[in-house]
Amino acid sequence: MNLSEWLMRSATRSPLAPALLTGTHVAADYAGFARRVMHLAGGLGDRFGVSPGDRAALFLANRVEYLELFYAIWHAGAVAVPINQKLHPREAAWIIGDAEAKVVFVDEDGADGLGPLLKDAVGHERAVAVGSSDFEALRRCEAVGAPVPRYRDDLAWLFYTSGTTGKPKGVMLSNGNLHAMALSYFVDVNDVLPTEAALYAAPLSHGAGLYNFMHVLRGSRHVIPESGGFDGAEILALAETLDSVSMFAAPTMVRRLVEHAKSTGSDGKGLRTIVYGGGPMYVADIEEAVAVMGPRFVQIYGQGESPMTITALQRDLVADRTHPRWRERLASVGRAQAVVEVQVADESGRILPPGETGEILVRGEAVMQGYWRNPEATAKTLRDGWLWTGDVGVMDEEGFLTLKDRSKDVIISGGTNIYPREVEEALLLHETVAEVSVIGRPHADWGEEVVAFVVAKPGCVIETSALDRHCLDHIARFKRPKIYHVVEALPKNNYGKVLKTELREWLVKLRG
Ligand code: AMP
């Protein structure tokens, strides 16, 4: 089934329901949203020769046209290639070339420098600025009535990995993958109300965008904050006005939101659900978030290769403070979502019993079709029917999965594995520490030694001797950092993930 089918149904059922909003301003109702999509779909074919299965790229900031273009691409039976808007035009051009996109949509100022790069990468210079006369002309093209038929395994979304190592890879997500992901939200995360407002404060090219489908199916509101990004004050104000807001947020965003709520005395009124994931949420942070804002949080663990759908930790479990092992559960990423099987395996693929640590494997309806035109990487990642996630974790008897780290981030010192996350969790308990990231660095005797980068809380001074004593009280001696670097901020990507590769480069520079 074509992903645009759900939009067509909502437009028929509730044509006058508000659909696309910028802040509190309604830009289109569902009838208008569907109409714009049908015309743009026509324009894609007429002007750019986009046929079913062709790719069209989006190198855009969050804005309502992003959603219109998503659905226009799907309506025409084509494949959307959303690109992280913070990438350098050169990196974007590489992705557009790799995907062989027939056209790329950019912001008014986003075409600068991209044209000639496109010529080299993909042999054309079709970068259309949203709002330009070319774009407006597309809106006047003849509408495509019904969505072009699409089947379960047909591609719908090429999701380029953030590529912290090597070139990004295009994760092939099919209609079936995205439908499975969307339906499992209702089972594993939350129901969705027609009165709800999906707030896109995180980039639409990633998790926040993947989470649009349920809200289209239900005919709920889609809201782009006026700032186009993540601003704590704006989110809290919008939530109060719009009410029943749900949003996806990376852990760093949750922390910023909580800081803001604390400083203004807000309890997050109007925020129905904040789904957090995409990176480690430290127990101290989520405990504080629930204490300040109440039971509004649900955790998910996923990756582009199994989008938003590996495990979930539901709201009641995030808020529970009575179960004898509530804290352990809160430190976990929850249990397998409905549409996938999740296992922990050793290097040979042997499934390990509960309590043993190994690589996390996933199998099921949400798992990608493979990497775009990259059979070697596909063969490495999809083996014997399982997706090898590259994440290391352990499952308990009740199915709760706790992530240790990315396998490449595990530190091996004196032949023993040290999981940076455990050290980070311990350091975050110290009253002077705001943020921390732990990596390994080569050591002649030990193989690797533990190095911590720490950011102080405002008004606090970090004393490394105090941190060392603190670690001795909380974790095994051999796990504690041998070196501390106090820094102003940690390097992060656009999705709020700490870039450990960059920290490793800092270390090389620090050593001279
Ligand atoms: P991406 O494909 O860019 O979304 O990155 C996915 C990776 O982010 C996963 O393989 C995990 O390493 C990490 N990740 C996602 N969700 C969580 C979570 N809830 N807790 C910890 N790490 C996570």
mmCIF file of N, CA and C in Angstrom, residues 237-323:
data_model
loop_
_atom_site.group_PDB
_atom_site.id
_atom_site.type_symbol
_atom_site.label_atom_id
_atom_site.label_comp_id
_atom_site.label_asym_id
_atom_site.label_seq_id
_atom_site.Cartn_x
_atom_site.Cartn_y
_atom_site.Cartn_z
ATOM 1 N N ALA A 237 5.777 26.773 25.671
ATOM 2 C CA ALA A 237 4.694 27.716 25.383
ATOM 3 C C ALA A 237 3.722 27.111 24.363
ATOM 4 N N LEU A 238 4.262 26.483 23.313
ATOM 5 C CA LEU A 238 3.406 25.864 22.294
ATOM 6 C C LEU A 238 2.548 24.755 22.896
ATOM 7 N N ALA A 239 3.151 23.979 23.794
ATOM 8 C CA ALA A 239 2.414 22.859 24.399
ATOM 9 C C ALA A 239 1.220 23.389 25.183
ATOM 10 N N GLU A 240 1.421 24.483 25.893
ATOM 11 C CA GLU A 240 0.306 25.048 26.672
ATOM 12 C C GLU A 240 -0.819 25.501 25.756
ATOM 13 N N THR A 241 -0.459 26.119 24.634
ATOM 14 C CA THR A 241 -1.484 26.647 23.725
ATOM 15 C C THR A 241 -2.150 25.535 22.914
ATOM 16 N N LEU A 242 -1.332 24.621 22.360
ATOM 17 C CA LEU A 242 -1.889 23.620 21.436
ATOM 18 C C LEU A 242 -2.550 22.467 22.177
ATOM 19 N N ASP A 243 -1.987 22.108 23.311
ATOM 20 C CA ASP A 243 -2.453 21.007 24.149
ATOM 21 C C ASP A 243 -2.288 19.653 23.431
ATOM 22 N N SER A 244 -2.169 18.608 24.222
ATOM 23 C CA SER A 244 -2.077 17.245 23.700
ATOM 24 C C SER A 244 -0.937 17.090 22.691
ATOM 25 N N VAL A 245 0.210 17.649 23.028
ATOM 26 C CA VAL A 245 1.364 17.627 22.126
ATOM 27 C C VAL A 245 2.174 16.352 22.335
ATOM 28 N N SER A 246 2.605 15.745 21.246
ATOM 29 C CA SER A 246 3.550 14.638 21.383
ATOM 30 C C SER A 246 4.748 14.937 20.497
ATOM 31 N N MET A 247 5.899 14.478 20.939
ATOM 32 C CA MET A 247 7.106 14.786 20.168
ATOM 33 C C MET A 247 8.187 13.741 20.413
ATOM 34 N N PHE A 248 9.100 13.663 19.450
ATOM 35 C CA PHE A 248 10.282 12.827 19.627
ATOM 36 C C PHE A 248 11.446 13.737 20.006
ATOM 37 N N ALA A 249 12.238 13.307 20.962
ATOM 38 C CA ALA A 249 13.380 14.129 21.379
ATOM 39 C C ALA A 249 14.571 13.240 21.704
ATOM 40 N N ALA A 250 15.741 13.673 21.270
ATOM 41 C CA ALA A 250 16.972 12.976 21.661
ATOM 42 C C ALA A 250 17.232 13.294 23.139
ATOM 43 N N PRO A 251 17.974 12.429 23.828
ATOM 44 C CA PRO A 251 18.206 12.658 25.264
ATOM 45 C C PRO A 251 18.749 14.047 25.607
ATOM 46 N N THR A 252 19.623 14.600 24.770
ATOM 47 C CA THR A 252 20.145 15.935 25.087
ATOM 48 C C THR A 252 19.033 16.981 25.039
ATOM 49 N N MET A 253 18.077 16.769 24.148
ATOM 50 C CA MET A 253 16.957 17.719 24.049
ATOM 51 C C MET A 253 16.090 17.612 25.303
ATOM 52 N N VAL A 254 15.873 16.387 25.763
ATOM 53 C CA VAL A 254 15.081 16.219 26.983
ATOM 54 C C VAL A 254 15.756 16.961 28.130
ATOM 55 N N ARG A 255 17.060 16.834 28.204
ATOM 56 C CA ARG A 255 17.762 17.508 29.314
ATOM 57 C C ARG A 255 17.585 19.022 29.228
ATOM 58 N N ARG A 256 17.689 19.544 28.009
ATOM 59 C CA ARG A 256 17.520 21.005 27.852
ATOM 60 C C ARG A 256 16.098 21.441 28.197
ATOM 61 N N LEU A 257 15.147 20.607 27.810
ATOM 62 C CA LEU A 257 13.746 20.934 28.100
ATOM 63 C C LEU A 257 13.511 20.936 29.613
ATOM 64 N N VAL A 258 14.068 19.947 30.286
ATOM 65 C CA VAL A 258 13.885 19.843 31.740
ATOM 66 C C VAL A 258 14.545 21.030 32.438
ATOM 67 N N GLU A 259 15.736 21.391 31.982
ATOM 68 C CA GLU A 259 16.412 22.564 32.573
ATOM 69 C C GLU A 259 15.516 23.785 32.439
ATOM 70 N N HIS A 260 14.923 23.926 31.272
ATOM 71 C CA HIS A 260 14.085 25.087 31.037
ATOM 72 C C HIS A 260 12.840 25.049 31.913
ATOM 73 N N ALA A 261 12.240 23.851 32.002
ATOM 74 C CA ALA A 261 11.025 23.706 32.823
ATOM 75 C C ALA A 261 11.348 24.062 34.276
ATOM 76 N N LYS A 262 12.507 23.593 34.732
ATOM 77 C CA LYS A 262 12.891 23.871 36.134
ATOM 78 C C LYS A 262 13.041 25.371 36.353
ATOM 79 N N SER A 263 13.708 26.026 35.408
ATOM 80 C CA SER A 263 14.007 27.440 35.626
ATOM 81 C C SER A 263 12.752 28.313 35.543
ATOM 82 N N THR A 264 11.696 27.785 34.893
ATOM 83 C CA THR A 264 10.476 28.608 34.779
ATOM 84 C C THR A 264 9.349 28.082 35.653
ATOM 85 N N GLY A 265 9.601 26.976 36.350
ATOM 86 C CA GLY A 265 8.553 26.420 37.220
ATOM 87 C C GLY A 265 7.473 25.673 36.446
ATOM 88 N N SER A 266 7.744 25.355 35.177
ATOM 89 C CA SER A 266 6.748 24.627 34.366
ATOM 90 C C SER A 266 6.808 23.133 34.682
ATOM 91 N N ASP A 267 5.664 22.451 34.541
ATOM 92 C CA ASP A 267 5.687 20.988 34.683
ATOM 93 C C ASP A 267 5.394 20.326 33.332
ATOM 94 N N GLY A 268 5.502 21.117 32.264
ATOM 95 C CA GLY A 268 5.310 20.541 30.924
ATOM 96 C C GLY A 268 3.850 20.411 30.547
ATOM 97 N N LYS A 269 3.003 21.230 31.131
ATOM 98 C CA LYS A 269 1.562 21.180 30.832
ATOM 99 C C LYS A 269 1.324 21.213 29.307
ATOM 100 N N GLY A 270 0.423 20.342 28.856
ATOM 101 C CA GLY A 270 0.105 20.318 27.426
ATOM 102 C C GLY A 270 0.936 19.304 26.652
ATOM 103 N N LEU A 271 2.012 18.820 27.258
ATOM 104 C CA LEU A 271 2.831 17.800 26.582
ATOM 105 C C LEU A 271 2.265 16.427 26.934
ATOM 106 N N ARG A 272 1.711 15.751 25.943
ATOM 107 C CA ARG A 272 1.112 14.443 26.240
ATOM 108 C C ARG A 272 2.197 13.369 26.322
ATOM 109 N N THR A 273 3.043 13.316 25.317
ATOM 110 C CA THR A 273 4.064 12.266 25.270
ATOM 111 C C THR A 273 5.367 12.794 24.693
ATOM 112 N N ILE A 274 6.439 12.511 25.391
ATOM 113 C CA ILE A 274 7.765 12.784 24.825
ATOM 114 C C ILE A 274 8.433 11.431 24.639
ATOM 115 N N VAL A 275 8.656 11.083 23.384
ATOM 116 C CA VAL A 275 9.333 9.818 23.110
ATOM 117 C C VAL A 275 10.820 10.129 23.019
ATOM 118 N N TYR A 276 11.612 9.480 23.856
ATOM 119 C CA TYR A 276 13.040 9.756 23.803
ATOM 120 C C TYR A 276 13.798 8.518 23.356
ATOM 121 N N GLY A 277 14.933 8.749 22.708
ATOM 122 C CA GLY A 277 15.741 7.643 22.202
ATOM 123 C C GLY A 277 16.747 8.185 21.214
ATOM 124 N N GLY A 278 17.421 7.273 20.531
ATOM 125 C CA GLY A 278 18.419 7.704 19.559
ATOM 126 C C GLY A 278 19.805 7.811 20.158
ATOM 127 N N GLY A 279 19.904 7.707 21.461
ATOM 128 C CA GLY A 279 21.187 7.752 22.154
ATOM 129 C C GLY A 279 20.936 7.454 23.615
ATOM 130 N N PRO A 280 22.001 7.221 24.377
ATOM 131 C CA PRO A 280 21.798 6.836 25.785
ATOM 132 C C PRO A 280 21.168 7.943 26.630
ATOM 133 N N MET A 281 20.151 7.568 27.383
ATOM 134 C CA MET A 281 19.562 8.485 28.364
ATOM 135 C C MET A 281 20.069 8.015 29.724
ATOM 136 N N TYR A 282 20.763 8.862 30.411
ATOM 137 C CA TYR A 282 21.320 8.450 31.696
ATOM 138 C C TYR A 282 20.221 8.438 32.748
ATOM 139 N N VAL A 283 20.342 7.473 33.666
ATOM 140 C CA VAL A 283 19.284 7.271 34.660
ATOM 141 C C VAL A 283 19.041 8.546 35.463
ATOM 142 N N ALA A 284 20.136 9.218 35.862
ATOM 143 C CA ALA A 284 19.979 10.433 36.665
ATOM 144 C C ALA A 284 19.137 11.462 35.905
ATOM 145 N N ASP A 285 19.326 11.531 34.590
ATOM 146 C CA ASP A 285 18.601 12.529 33.788
ATOM 147 C C ASP A 285 17.114 12.196 33.654
ATOM 148 N N ILE A 286 16.801 10.925 33.403
ATOM 149 C CA ILE A 286 15.377 10.604 33.206
ATOM 150 C C ILE A 286 14.642 10.641 34.547
ATOM 151 N N GLU A 287 15.351 10.299 35.627
ATOM 152 C CA GLU A 287 14.711 10.410 36.949
ATOM 153 C C GLU A 287 14.307 11.855 37.210
ATOM 154 N N GLU A 288 15.229 12.751 36.903
ATOM 155 C CA GLU A 288 14.936 14.165 37.113
ATOM 156 C C GLU A 288 13.809 14.638 36.194
ATOM 157 N N ALA A 289 13.849 14.158 34.939
ATOM 158 C CA ALA A 289 12.826 14.576 33.978
ATOM 159 C C ALA A 289 11.431 14.205 34.482
ATOM 160 N N VAL A 290 11.300 12.976 35.003
ATOM 161 C CA VAL A 290 9.984 12.537 35.494
ATOM 162 C C VAL A 290 9.610 13.321 36.754
ATOM 163 N N ALA A 291 10.616 13.583 37.602
ATOM 164 C CA ALA A 291 10.327 14.333 38.838
ATOM 165 C C ALA A 291 9.814 15.734 38.492
ATOM 166 N N VAL A 292 10.388 16.354 37.467
ATOM 167 C CA VAL A 292 10.021 17.736 37.126
ATOM 168 C C VAL A 292 8.740 17.781 36.284
ATOM 169 N N MET A 293 8.620 16.851 35.332
ATOM 170 C CA MET A 293 7.535 16.989 34.347
ATOM 171 C C MET A 293 6.478 15.894 34.405
ATOM 172 N N GLY A 294 6.666 14.897 35.269
ATOM 173 C CA GLY A 294 5.638 13.864 35.417
ATOM 174 C C GLY A 294 5.740 12.758 34.380
ATOM 175 N N PRO A 295 4.735 11.864 34.383
ATOM 176 C CA PRO A 295 4.822 10.652 33.551
ATOM 177 C C PRO A 295 4.487 10.926 32.088
ATOM 178 N N ARG A 296 5.329 11.676 31.441
ATOM 179 C CA ARG A 296 5.067 12.039 30.039
ATOM 180 C C ARG A 296 6.035 11.338 29.090
ATOM 181 N N PHE A 297 6.889 10.477 29.619
ATOM 182 C CA PHE A 297 8.014 9.979 28.814
ATOM 183 C C PHE A 297 7.883 8.498 28.457
ATOM 184 N N VAL A 298 8.247 8.191 27.216
ATOM 185 C CA VAL A 298 8.328 6.795 26.744
ATOM 186 C C VAL A 298 9.672 6.670 26.039
ATOM 187 N N GLN A 299 10.386 5.581 26.303
ATOM 188 C CA GLN A 299 11.672 5.419 25.613
ATOM 189 C C GLN A 299 11.556 4.426 24.463
ATOM 190 N N ILE A 300 12.226 4.729 23.373
ATOM 191 C CA ILE A 300 12.359 3.720 22.324
ATOM 192 C C ILE A 300 13.845 3.557 21.988
ATOM 193 N N TYR A 301 14.170 2.364 21.532
ATOM 194 C CA TYR A 301 15.507 2.089 21.009
ATOM 195 C C TYR A 301 15.317 1.584 19.589
ATOM 196 N N GLY A 302 16.001 2.224 18.658
ATOM 197 C CA GLY A 302 15.929 1.785 17.275
ATOM 198 C C GLY A 302 17.184 2.227 16.557
ATOM 199 N N GLN A 303 17.270 1.942 15.295
ATOM 200 C CA GLN A 303 18.334 2.504 14.459
ATOM 201 C C GLN A 303 17.777 2.558 13.049
ATOM 202 N N GLY A 304 18.413 3.343 12.178
ATOM 203 C CA GLY A 304 17.899 3.479 10.819
ATOM 204 C C GLY A 304 17.541 2.117 10.231
ATOM 205 N N GLU A 305 18.336 1.115 10.553
ATOM 206 C CA GLU A 305 18.179 -0.215 9.963
ATOM 207 C C GLU A 305 16.937 -0.946 10.493
ATOM 208 N N SER A 306 16.399 -0.508 11.623
ATOM 209 C CA SER A 306 15.125 -1.027 12.145
ATOM 210 C C SER A 306 14.468 0.185 12.794
ATOM 211 N N PRO A 307 13.878 1.047 11.947
ATOM 212 C CA PRO A 307 13.566 2.417 12.379
ATOM 213 C C PRO A 307 12.601 2.484 13.562
ATOM 214 N N MET A 308 13.055 3.088 14.638
ATOM 215 C CA MET A 308 12.280 3.357 15.854
ATOM 216 C C MET A 308 11.734 2.078 16.502
ATOM 217 N N THR A 309 12.133 0.931 15.995
ATOM 218 C CA THR A 309 11.432 -0.307 16.379
ATOM 219 C C THR A 309 12.364 -1.425 16.805
ATOM 220 N N ILE A 310 13.121 -1.247 17.860
ATOM 221 C CA ILE A 310 13.753 -2.449 18.409
ATOM 222 C C ILE A 310 13.077 -2.740 19.750
ATOM 223 N N THR A 311 13.207 -1.832 20.690
ATOM 224 C CA THR A 311 12.534 -2.042 21.981
ATOM 225 C C THR A 311 11.798 -0.764 22.382
ATOM 226 N N ALA A 312 10.962 -0.882 23.416
ATOM 227 C CA ALA A 312 10.315 0.300 24.010
ATOM 228 C C ALA A 312 10.177 0.102 25.510
ATOM 229 N N LEU A 313 10.276 1.196 26.227
ATOM 230 C CA LEU A 313 10.047 1.206 27.677
ATOM 231 C C LEU A 313 8.868 2.155 27.894
ATOM 232 N N GLN A 314 7.725 1.551 28.238
ATOM 233 C CA GLN A 314 6.491 2.331 28.261
ATOM 234 C C GLN A 314 6.460 3.323 29.425
ATOM 235 N N ARG A 315 5.529 4.244 29.295
ATOM 236 C CA ARG A 315 5.364 5.351 30.235
ATOM 237 C C ARG A 315 5.280 4.877 31.701
ATOM 238 N N ASP A 316 4.476 3.832 31.955
ATOM 239 C CA ASP A 316 4.319 3.392 33.348
ATOM 240 C C ASP A 316 5.633 2.850 33.895
ATOM 241 N N LEU A 317 6.421 2.216 33.032
ATOM 242 C CA LEU A 317 7.713 1.683 33.495
ATOM 243 C C LEU A 317 8.721 2.814 33.701
ATOM 244 N N VAL A 318 8.651 3.837 32.874
ATOM 245 C CA VAL A 318 9.569 4.979 33.039
ATOM 246 C C VAL A 318 9.246 5.712 34.354
ATOM 247 N N ALA A 319 7.968 5.740 34.701
ATOM 248 C CA ALA A 319 7.557 6.514 35.884
ATOM 249 C C ALA A 319 7.535 5.676 37.163
ATOM 250 N N ASP A 320 7.621 4.340 37.032
ATOM 251 C CA ASP A 320 7.498 3.466 38.207
ATOM 252 C C ASP A 320 8.647 3.681 39.203
ATOM 253 N N ARG A 321 8.280 3.858 40.473
ATOM 254 C CA ARG A 321 9.306 3.984 41.523
ATOM 255 C C ARG A 321 9.050 2.972 42.643
ATOM 256 N N THR A 322 8.242 1.941 42.354
ATOM 257 C CA THR A 322 7.885 1.002 43.424
ATOM 258 C C THR A 322 8.413 -0.414 43.187
ATOM 259 N N HIS A 323 8.539 -0.808 41.942
ATOM 260 C CA HIS A 323 9.022 -2.163 41.659
ATOM 261 C C HIS A 323 10.417 -2.334 42.275
#
